[in-house]
PDB file of C-alpha atoms in Angstrom:
ATOM      1  CA  MET F  67      12.877 -11.948  -4.320  1.00  0.00           C
ATOM      2  CA  ASN F  68      12.142 -15.509  -3.241  1.00  0.00           C
ATOM      3  CA  ASP F  69       8.912 -17.334  -4.082  1.00  0.00           C
ATOM      4  CA  VAL F  70       7.372 -17.027  -0.595  1.00  0.00           C
ATOM      5  CA  MET F  71       7.983 -13.282  -0.591  1.00  0.00           C
ATOM      6  CA  THR F  72       6.503 -13.054  -4.088  1.00  0.00           C
ATOM      7  CA  ARG F  73       3.335 -14.901  -3.015  1.00  0.00           C
ATOM      8  CA  GLU F  74       2.986 -12.658   0.037  1.00  0.00           C
ATOM      9  CA  HIS F  75       3.760  -9.634  -2.110  1.00  0.00           C
ATOM     10  CA  PHE F  76       0.978 -10.644  -4.516  1.00  0.00           C
ATOM     11  CA  PHE F  77      -1.693 -11.026  -1.832  1.00  0.00           C
ATOM     12  CA  LYS F  78      -0.706  -7.740  -0.178  1.00  0.00           C
ATOM     13  CA  GLY F  79      -0.831  -6.040  -3.571  1.00  0.00           C
ATOM     14  CA  LEU F  80      -4.167  -7.663  -4.344  1.00  0.00           C
ATOM     15  CA  ALA F  81      -5.684  -6.141  -1.214  1.00  0.00           C
ATOM     16  CA  LYS F  82      -4.079  -2.748  -1.813  1.00  0.00           C
ATOM     17  CA  HIS F  83      -4.284  -2.144  -5.571  1.00  0.00           C
ATOM     18  CA  LYS F  84      -7.212  -4.321  -6.637  1.00  0.00           C
ATOM     19  CA  ARG F  85      -6.169  -4.568 -10.258  1.00  0.00           C
ATOM     20  CA  ILE F  86      -4.158  -6.848 -12.484  1.00  0.00           C
ATOM     21  CA  ALA F  87      -2.728  -6.116 -15.911  1.00  0.00           C
ATOM     22  CA  SER F  88      -3.761  -8.741 -18.445  1.00  0.00           C
ATOM     23  CA  ILE F  89      -0.983  -8.667 -21.031  1.00  0.00           C
ATOM     24  CA  LYS F  90      -2.069  -9.733 -24.526  1.00  0.00           C
ATOM     25  CA  ASP F  91       0.349  -7.532 -26.471  1.00  0.00           C
ATOM     26  CA  PRO F  92       4.140  -7.320 -25.978  1.00  0.00           C
ATOM     27  CA  ARG F  93       3.912  -3.522 -26.315  1.00  0.00           C
ATOM     28  CA  HIS F  94       1.971  -3.442 -23.046  1.00  0.00           C
ATOM     29  CA  ILE F  95       4.840  -4.908 -21.010  1.00  0.00           C
ATOM     30  CA  GLU F  96       6.554  -1.525 -20.662  1.00  0.00           C
ATOM     31  CA  ILE F  97       3.263   0.129 -19.704  1.00  0.00           C
ATOM     32  CA  ALA F  98       2.667  -2.491 -16.996  1.00  0.00           C
ATOM     33  CA  LEU F  99       6.192  -1.953 -15.665  1.00  0.00           C
ATOM     34  CA  LYS F 100       5.594   1.800 -15.599  1.00  0.00           C
ATOM     35  CA  HIS F 101       2.482   1.219 -13.447  1.00  0.00           C
ATOM     36  CA  ARG F 102       3.979  -1.602 -11.334  1.00  0.00           C
ATOM     37  CA  ASP F 103       3.462   0.349  -8.090  1.00  0.00           C
ATOM     38  CA  GLU F 104      -0.266   0.485  -8.852  1.00  0.00           C
ATOM     39  CA  LEU F 105      -0.764  -3.149  -9.873  1.00  0.00           C
ATOM     40  CA  SER F 106      -1.277  -6.326  -7.862  1.00  0.00           C
ATOM     41  CA  GLY F 107       0.340  -8.393 -10.596  1.00  0.00           C
ATOM     42  CA  VAL F 108       0.270  -9.449 -14.208  1.00  0.00           C
ATOM     43  CA  PHE F 109      -1.684 -12.110 -16.075  1.00  0.00           C
ATOM     44  CA  LEU F 110       0.402 -13.160 -19.083  1.00  0.00           C
ATOM     45  CA  LEU F 111      -1.960 -14.159 -21.922  1.00  0.00           C
ATOM     46  CA  MET F 112       0.475 -14.334 -24.825  1.00  0.00           C
ATOM     47  CA  GLY F 113       3.709 -15.832 -26.027  1.00  0.00           C
ATOM     48  CA  HIS F 114       5.114 -19.312 -26.374  1.00  0.00           C
ATOM     49  CA  ILE F 115       7.513 -21.600 -24.547  1.00  0.00           C
ATOM     50  CA  GLY F 116      10.510 -19.938 -26.230  1.00  0.00           C
ATOM     51  CA  VAL F 117       9.826 -16.465 -24.813  1.00  0.00           C
ATOM     52  CA  ALA F 118       7.874 -17.215 -21.628  1.00  0.00           C
ATOM     53  CA  LYS F 119      10.905 -17.352 -19.310  1.00  0.00           C
ATOM     54  CA  GLY F 120      12.152 -14.003 -20.626  1.00  0.00           C
ATOM     55  CA  TYR F 121       8.778 -12.373 -19.994  1.00  0.00           C
ATOM     56  CA  VAL F 122       8.524 -13.858 -16.504  1.00  0.00           C
ATOM     57  CA  ASN F 123      12.078 -12.760 -15.664  1.00  0.00           C
ATOM     58  CA  VAL F 124      11.334  -9.155 -16.668  1.00  0.00           C
ATOM     59  CA  PHE F 125       8.371  -9.010 -14.296  1.00  0.00           C
ATOM     60  CA  ARG F 126      10.253 -10.814 -11.503  1.00  0.00           C
ATOM     61  CA  GLU F 127      13.135  -8.295 -11.795  1.00  0.00           C
ATOM     62  CA  HIS F 128      10.615  -5.524 -11.170  1.00  0.00           C
ATOM     63  CA  ALA F 129       8.933  -7.365  -8.248  1.00  0.00           C
ATOM     64  CA  LEU F 130       5.683  -7.702 -10.188  1.00  0.00           C
ATOM     65  CA  PRO F 131       4.054 -11.109  -9.598  1.00  0.00           C
ATOM     66  CA  VAL F 132       3.238 -12.856 -12.873  1.00  0.00           C
ATOM     67  CA  PHE F 133       0.719 -15.582 -13.632  1.00  0.00           C
ATOM     68  CA  MET F 134       0.780 -17.486 -16.915  1.00  0.00           C
ATOM     69  CA  HIS F 135      -2.503 -18.407 -18.591  1.00  0.00           C
ATOM     70  CA  LEU F 136      -1.604 -21.926 -19.691  1.00  0.00           C
ATOM     71  CA  GLU F 137      -4.188 -22.147 -22.471  1.00  0.00           C
ATOM     72  CA  LYS F 138      -2.714 -18.995 -24.047  1.00  0.00           C
ATOM     73  CA  ILE F 139       0.996 -19.975 -24.009  1.00  0.00           C
ATOM     74  CA  GLY F 140       2.008 -21.877 -27.135  1.00  0.00           C
ATOM     75  CA  GLY F 141       4.081 -25.051 -26.881  1.00  0.00           C
ATOM     76  CA  LEU F 142       3.657 -25.616 -23.155  1.00  0.00           C
ATOM     77  CA  SER F 143       2.198 -28.943 -22.114  1.00  0.00           C
ATOM     78  CA  THR F 144      -0.133 -28.913 -19.135  1.00  0.00           C
ATOM     79  CA  ASP F 145       0.690 -32.462 -18.069  1.00  0.00           C
ATOM     80  CA  HIS F 146       2.797 -33.241 -14.978  1.00  0.00           C
ATOM     81  CA  TYR F 147       6.096 -32.802 -16.821  1.00  0.00           C
ATOM     82  CA  GLY F 148       5.111 -29.529 -18.448  1.00  0.00           C
ATOM     83  CA  LEU F 149       3.942 -28.047 -15.153  1.00  0.00           C
ATOM     84  CA  ASP F 150       7.058 -29.298 -13.375  1.00  0.00           C
ATOM     85  CA  TYR F 151       9.213 -27.560 -16.001  1.00  0.00           C
ATOM     86  CA  LEU F 152       7.119 -24.402 -15.640  1.00  0.00           C
ATOM     87  CA  ALA F 153       7.432 -24.369 -11.835  1.00  0.00           C
ATOM     88  CA  LYS F 154      11.179 -25.104 -11.724  1.00  0.00           C
ATOM     89  CA  SER F 155      12.517 -23.351 -14.827  1.00  0.00           C
ATOM     90  CA  ILE F 156      10.151 -20.548 -15.873  1.00  0.00           C
ATOM     91  CA  ARG F 157       9.090 -19.789 -12.289  1.00  0.00           C
ATOM     92  CA  PRO F 158       5.982 -17.613 -12.447  1.00  0.00           C
ATOM     93  CA  VAL F 159       4.180 -16.958  -9.162  1.00  0.00           C
ATOM     94  CA  GLY F 160       1.262 -18.908 -10.513  1.00  0.00           C
ATOM     95  CA  ILE F 161      -0.882 -20.101 -13.351  1.00  0.00           C
ATOM     96  CA  ILE F 162      -4.338 -19.468 -14.760  1.00  0.00           C
ATOM     97  CA  SER F 163      -6.388 -22.288 -16.233  1.00  0.00           C
ATOM     98  CA  THR F 164      -9.982 -23.248 -16.903  1.00  0.00           C
ATOM     99  CA  LYS F 165      -9.170 -26.912 -16.264  1.00  0.00           C
ATOM    100  CA  THR F 166      -9.699 -28.461 -12.834  1.00  0.00           C
ATOM    101  CA  SER F 167      -7.058 -31.172 -13.406  1.00  0.00           C
ATOM    102  CA  VAL F 168      -4.433 -28.556 -14.305  1.00  0.00           C
ATOM    103  CA  ILE F 169      -5.257 -26.521 -11.185  1.00  0.00           C
ATOM    104  CA  LYS F 170      -4.839 -29.610  -8.974  1.00  0.00           C
ATOM    105  CA  THR F 171      -1.464 -30.507 -10.509  1.00  0.00           C
ATOM    106  CA  ALA F 172      -0.151 -26.934 -10.409  1.00  0.00           C
ATOM    107  CA  LYS F 173      -1.010 -26.670  -6.702  1.00  0.00           C
ATOM    108  CA  LYS F 174       1.109 -29.772  -6.062  1.00  0.00           C
ATOM    109  CA  MET F 175       3.991 -27.992  -7.817  1.00  0.00           C
ATOM    110  CA  GLY F 176       3.739 -25.098  -5.339  1.00  0.00           C
ATOM    111  CA  LEU F 177       2.259 -22.615  -7.808  1.00  0.00           C
ATOM    112  CA  LEU F 178      -0.538 -20.222  -6.923  1.00  0.00           C
ATOM    113  CA  THR F 179      -3.593 -21.120  -8.957  1.00  0.00           C
ATOM    114  CA  VAL F 180      -6.278 -19.011 -10.589  1.00  0.00           C
ATOM    115  CA  GLN F 181      -9.183 -20.975 -12.011  1.00  0.00           C
ATOM    116  CA  ARG F 182     -10.997 -19.054 -14.722  1.00  0.00           C
ATOM    117  CA  PHE F 183     -14.744 -19.526 -15.167  1.00  0.00           C
ATOM    118  CA  PHE F 184     -17.003 -18.224 -17.912  1.00  0.00           C
ATOM    119  CA  LEU F 185     -20.535 -17.470 -16.774  1.00  0.00           C
ATOM    120  CA  VAL F 186     -22.886 -17.939 -19.685  1.00  0.00           C
ATOM    121  CA  ASP F 187     -25.892 -19.483 -17.934  1.00  0.00           C
ATOM    122  CA  SER F 188     -27.125 -20.788 -14.564  1.00  0.00           C
ATOM    123  CA  GLU F 189     -25.400 -24.118 -15.177  1.00  0.00           C
ATOM    124  CA  GLY F 190     -22.088 -22.239 -15.181  1.00  0.00           C
ATOM    125  CA  LEU F 191     -22.813 -21.036 -11.661  1.00  0.00           C
ATOM    126  CA  GLU F 192     -23.416 -24.620 -10.504  1.00  0.00           C
ATOM    127  CA  ASN F 193     -20.185 -25.741 -12.182  1.00  0.00           C
ATOM    128  CA  ILE F 194     -18.201 -23.194 -10.185  1.00  0.00           C
ATOM    129  CA  ALA F 195     -19.334 -24.654  -6.865  1.00  0.00           C
ATOM    130  CA  LYS F 196     -18.545 -28.187  -8.069  1.00  0.00           C
ATOM    131  CA  SER F 197     -15.102 -27.255  -9.432  1.00  0.00           C
ATOM    132  CA  LEU F 198     -14.149 -25.340  -6.291  1.00  0.00           C
ATOM    133  CA  SER F 199     -14.724 -28.397  -4.150  1.00  0.00           C
ATOM    134  CA  GLN F 200     -12.615 -30.566  -6.487  1.00  0.00           C
ATOM    135  CA  ALA F 201      -9.688 -28.280  -7.340  1.00  0.00           C
ATOM    136  CA  GLU F 202      -9.550 -25.817  -4.427  1.00  0.00           C
ATOM    137  CA  PRO F 203      -7.887 -23.014  -6.438  1.00  0.00           C
ATOM    138  CA  ASP F 204      -6.249 -20.156  -4.548  1.00  0.00           C
ATOM    139  CA  ILE F 205      -8.194 -17.559  -6.546  1.00  0.00           C
ATOM    140  CA  ILE F 206     -11.042 -17.654  -9.048  1.00  0.00           C
ATOM    141  CA  GLU F 207     -11.533 -15.381 -12.020  1.00  0.00           C
ATOM    142  CA  LEU F 208     -15.061 -14.763 -13.283  1.00  0.00           C
ATOM    143  CA  MET F 209     -15.592 -13.796 -16.909  1.00  0.00           C
ATOM    144  CA  PRO F 210     -17.084 -11.566 -18.158  1.00  0.00           C
ATOM    145  CA  ALA F 211     -16.903  -8.817 -15.571  1.00  0.00           C
ATOM    146  CA  ARG F 212     -20.023  -7.093 -16.858  1.00  0.00           C
ATOM    147  CA  ILE F 213     -22.316  -9.300 -14.773  1.00  0.00           C
ATOM    148  CA  PRO F 214     -21.555  -7.872 -11.330  1.00  0.00           C
ATOM    149  CA  ASP F 215     -24.601  -9.399  -9.610  1.00  0.00           C
ATOM    150  CA  MET F 216     -23.057 -12.837 -10.283  1.00  0.00           C
ATOM    151  CA  ILE F 217     -19.998 -11.798  -8.285  1.00  0.00           C
ATOM    152  CA  ARG F 218     -22.238 -11.411  -5.250  1.00  0.00           C
ATOM    153  CA  ARG F 219     -23.793 -14.848  -5.862  1.00  0.00           C
ATOM    154  CA  VAL F 220     -20.439 -16.606  -6.132  1.00  0.00           C
ATOM    155  CA  LYS F 221     -19.156 -14.693  -3.097  1.00  0.00           C
ATOM    156  CA  SER F 222     -22.102 -16.125  -1.117  1.00  0.00           C
ATOM    157  CA  PHE F 223     -20.735 -19.685  -1.349  1.00  0.00           C
ATOM    158  CA  THR F 224     -16.960 -19.236  -1.259  1.00  0.00           C
ATOM    159  CA  GLU F 225     -14.278 -17.387   0.642  1.00  0.00           C
ATOM    160  CA  VAL F 226     -11.853 -17.770  -2.282  1.00  0.00           C
ATOM    161  CA  PRO F 227     -10.739 -14.344  -3.582  1.00  0.00           C
ATOM    162  CA  ILE F 228     -12.584 -13.388  -6.779  1.00  0.00           C
ATOM    163  CA  ILE F 229     -10.953 -11.546  -9.635  1.00  0.00           C
ATOM    164  CA  THR F 230     -13.171 -10.535 -12.520  1.00  0.00           C
ATOM    165  CA  GLY F 231     -12.290  -9.489 -16.022  1.00  0.00           C
ATOM    166  CA  GLY F 232     -13.518  -9.276 -19.568  1.00  0.00           C
ATOM    167  CA  LEU F 233     -15.549  -6.557 -21.266  1.00  0.00           C
ATOM    168  CA  LEU F 234     -14.271  -3.825 -18.929  1.00  0.00           C
ATOM    169  CA  TYR F 235     -14.114  -0.548 -20.832  1.00  0.00           C
ATOM    170  CA  GLU F 236     -14.636   2.174 -18.244  1.00  0.00           C
ATOM    171  CA  HIS F 237     -13.518   2.987 -14.721  1.00  0.00           C
ATOM    172  CA  SER F 238     -17.151   2.785 -13.580  1.00  0.00           C
ATOM    173  CA  HIS F 239     -17.394  -0.845 -14.801  1.00  0.00           C
ATOM    174  CA  ALA F 240     -14.383  -1.782 -12.699  1.00  0.00           C
ATOM    175  CA  GLN F 241     -15.706   0.024  -9.639  1.00  0.00           C
ATOM    176  CA  GLU F 242     -19.084  -1.680  -9.952  1.00  0.00           C
ATOM    177  CA  CYS F 243     -17.375  -5.092  -9.860  1.00  0.00           C
ATOM    178  CA  LEU F 244     -15.388  -4.116  -6.765  1.00  0.00           C
ATOM    179  CA  ASP F 245     -18.549  -2.783  -5.113  1.00  0.00           C
ATOM    180  CA  GLN F 246     -20.236  -6.172  -5.684  1.00  0.00           C
ATOM    181  CA  GLY F 247     -17.487  -8.045  -3.841  1.00  0.00           C
ATOM    182  CA  ALA F 248     -14.725  -8.715  -6.348  1.00  0.00           C
ATOM    183  CA  THR F 249     -11.301  -8.702  -4.702  1.00  0.00           C
ATOM    184  CA  ALA F 250      -9.781  -7.221  -7.857  1.00  0.00           C
ATOM    185  CA  ILE F 251     -10.312  -6.714 -11.567  1.00  0.00           C
ATOM    186  CA  SER F 252      -8.138  -7.916 -14.434  1.00  0.00           C
ATOM    187  CA  ALA F 253      -8.038  -5.723 -17.505  1.00  0.00           C
ATOM    188  CA  SER F 254      -6.164  -5.675 -20.792  1.00  0.00           C
ATOM    189  CA  ARG F 255      -6.836  -1.944 -21.293  1.00  0.00           C
ATOM    190  CA  PRO F 256      -3.858  -0.016 -19.832  1.00  0.00           C
ATOM    191  CA  GLU F 257      -6.034   2.967 -18.942  1.00  0.00           C
ATOM    192  CA  LEU F 258      -7.762   0.760 -16.352  1.00  0.00           C
ATOM    193  CA  TRP F 259      -4.471  -0.092 -14.635  1.00  0.00           C
ATOM    194  CA  ARG F 260      -4.168   3.300 -12.993  1.00  0.00           C
ATOM    195  CA  ARG F 261      -4.954   3.990  -9.352  1.00  0.00           C
ATOM    196  CA  LYS F 262      -7.798   6.262 -10.459  1.00  0.00           C
ATOM    197  CA  ILE F 263     -10.309   3.379 -10.705  1.00  0.00           C
ATOM    198  CA  ILE F 264     -10.424   2.703  -6.974  1.00  0.00           C
TER     199      ILE F 264
END
């Protein structure tokens, strides 16, 4: 599957399945692969530079788009050279980062970008608007997901697809986020990866 098809595949899956497996434990890789026809993609939040390519290849072989959370992958530099190596050698569909400068550089490398924001106060909401104008990520992820009314507020000033995750424990939590305008949810709990939540 070439990179253009993978990008298109991800956005089609995002609209259809509305959920992403956040992988924090290697034991969850097999579970994600088992549910690949019900997932939009995978957020890889573990590992190090020595195993990252192997993980990405497994998901690519199963046509499951994978994004690497750069702050969670050990040994990978987020400077120009590190991102160039990531784009050309490891070849995920995209990256996740909280850093505006990393998002800008990754976009230049042809990677899809997810900028993660933590909403802890009203200043965080203002920072989202500012960062969006500077970095122009392809997707934003709002954390934690248990503040669904903030999804509606962010949706009011951007057309960028919103994924939300963090502190999701029940199917009803996920549905509430989707009802408030989230494009999809990301969850590390495998029981929330099933089609049942929609």
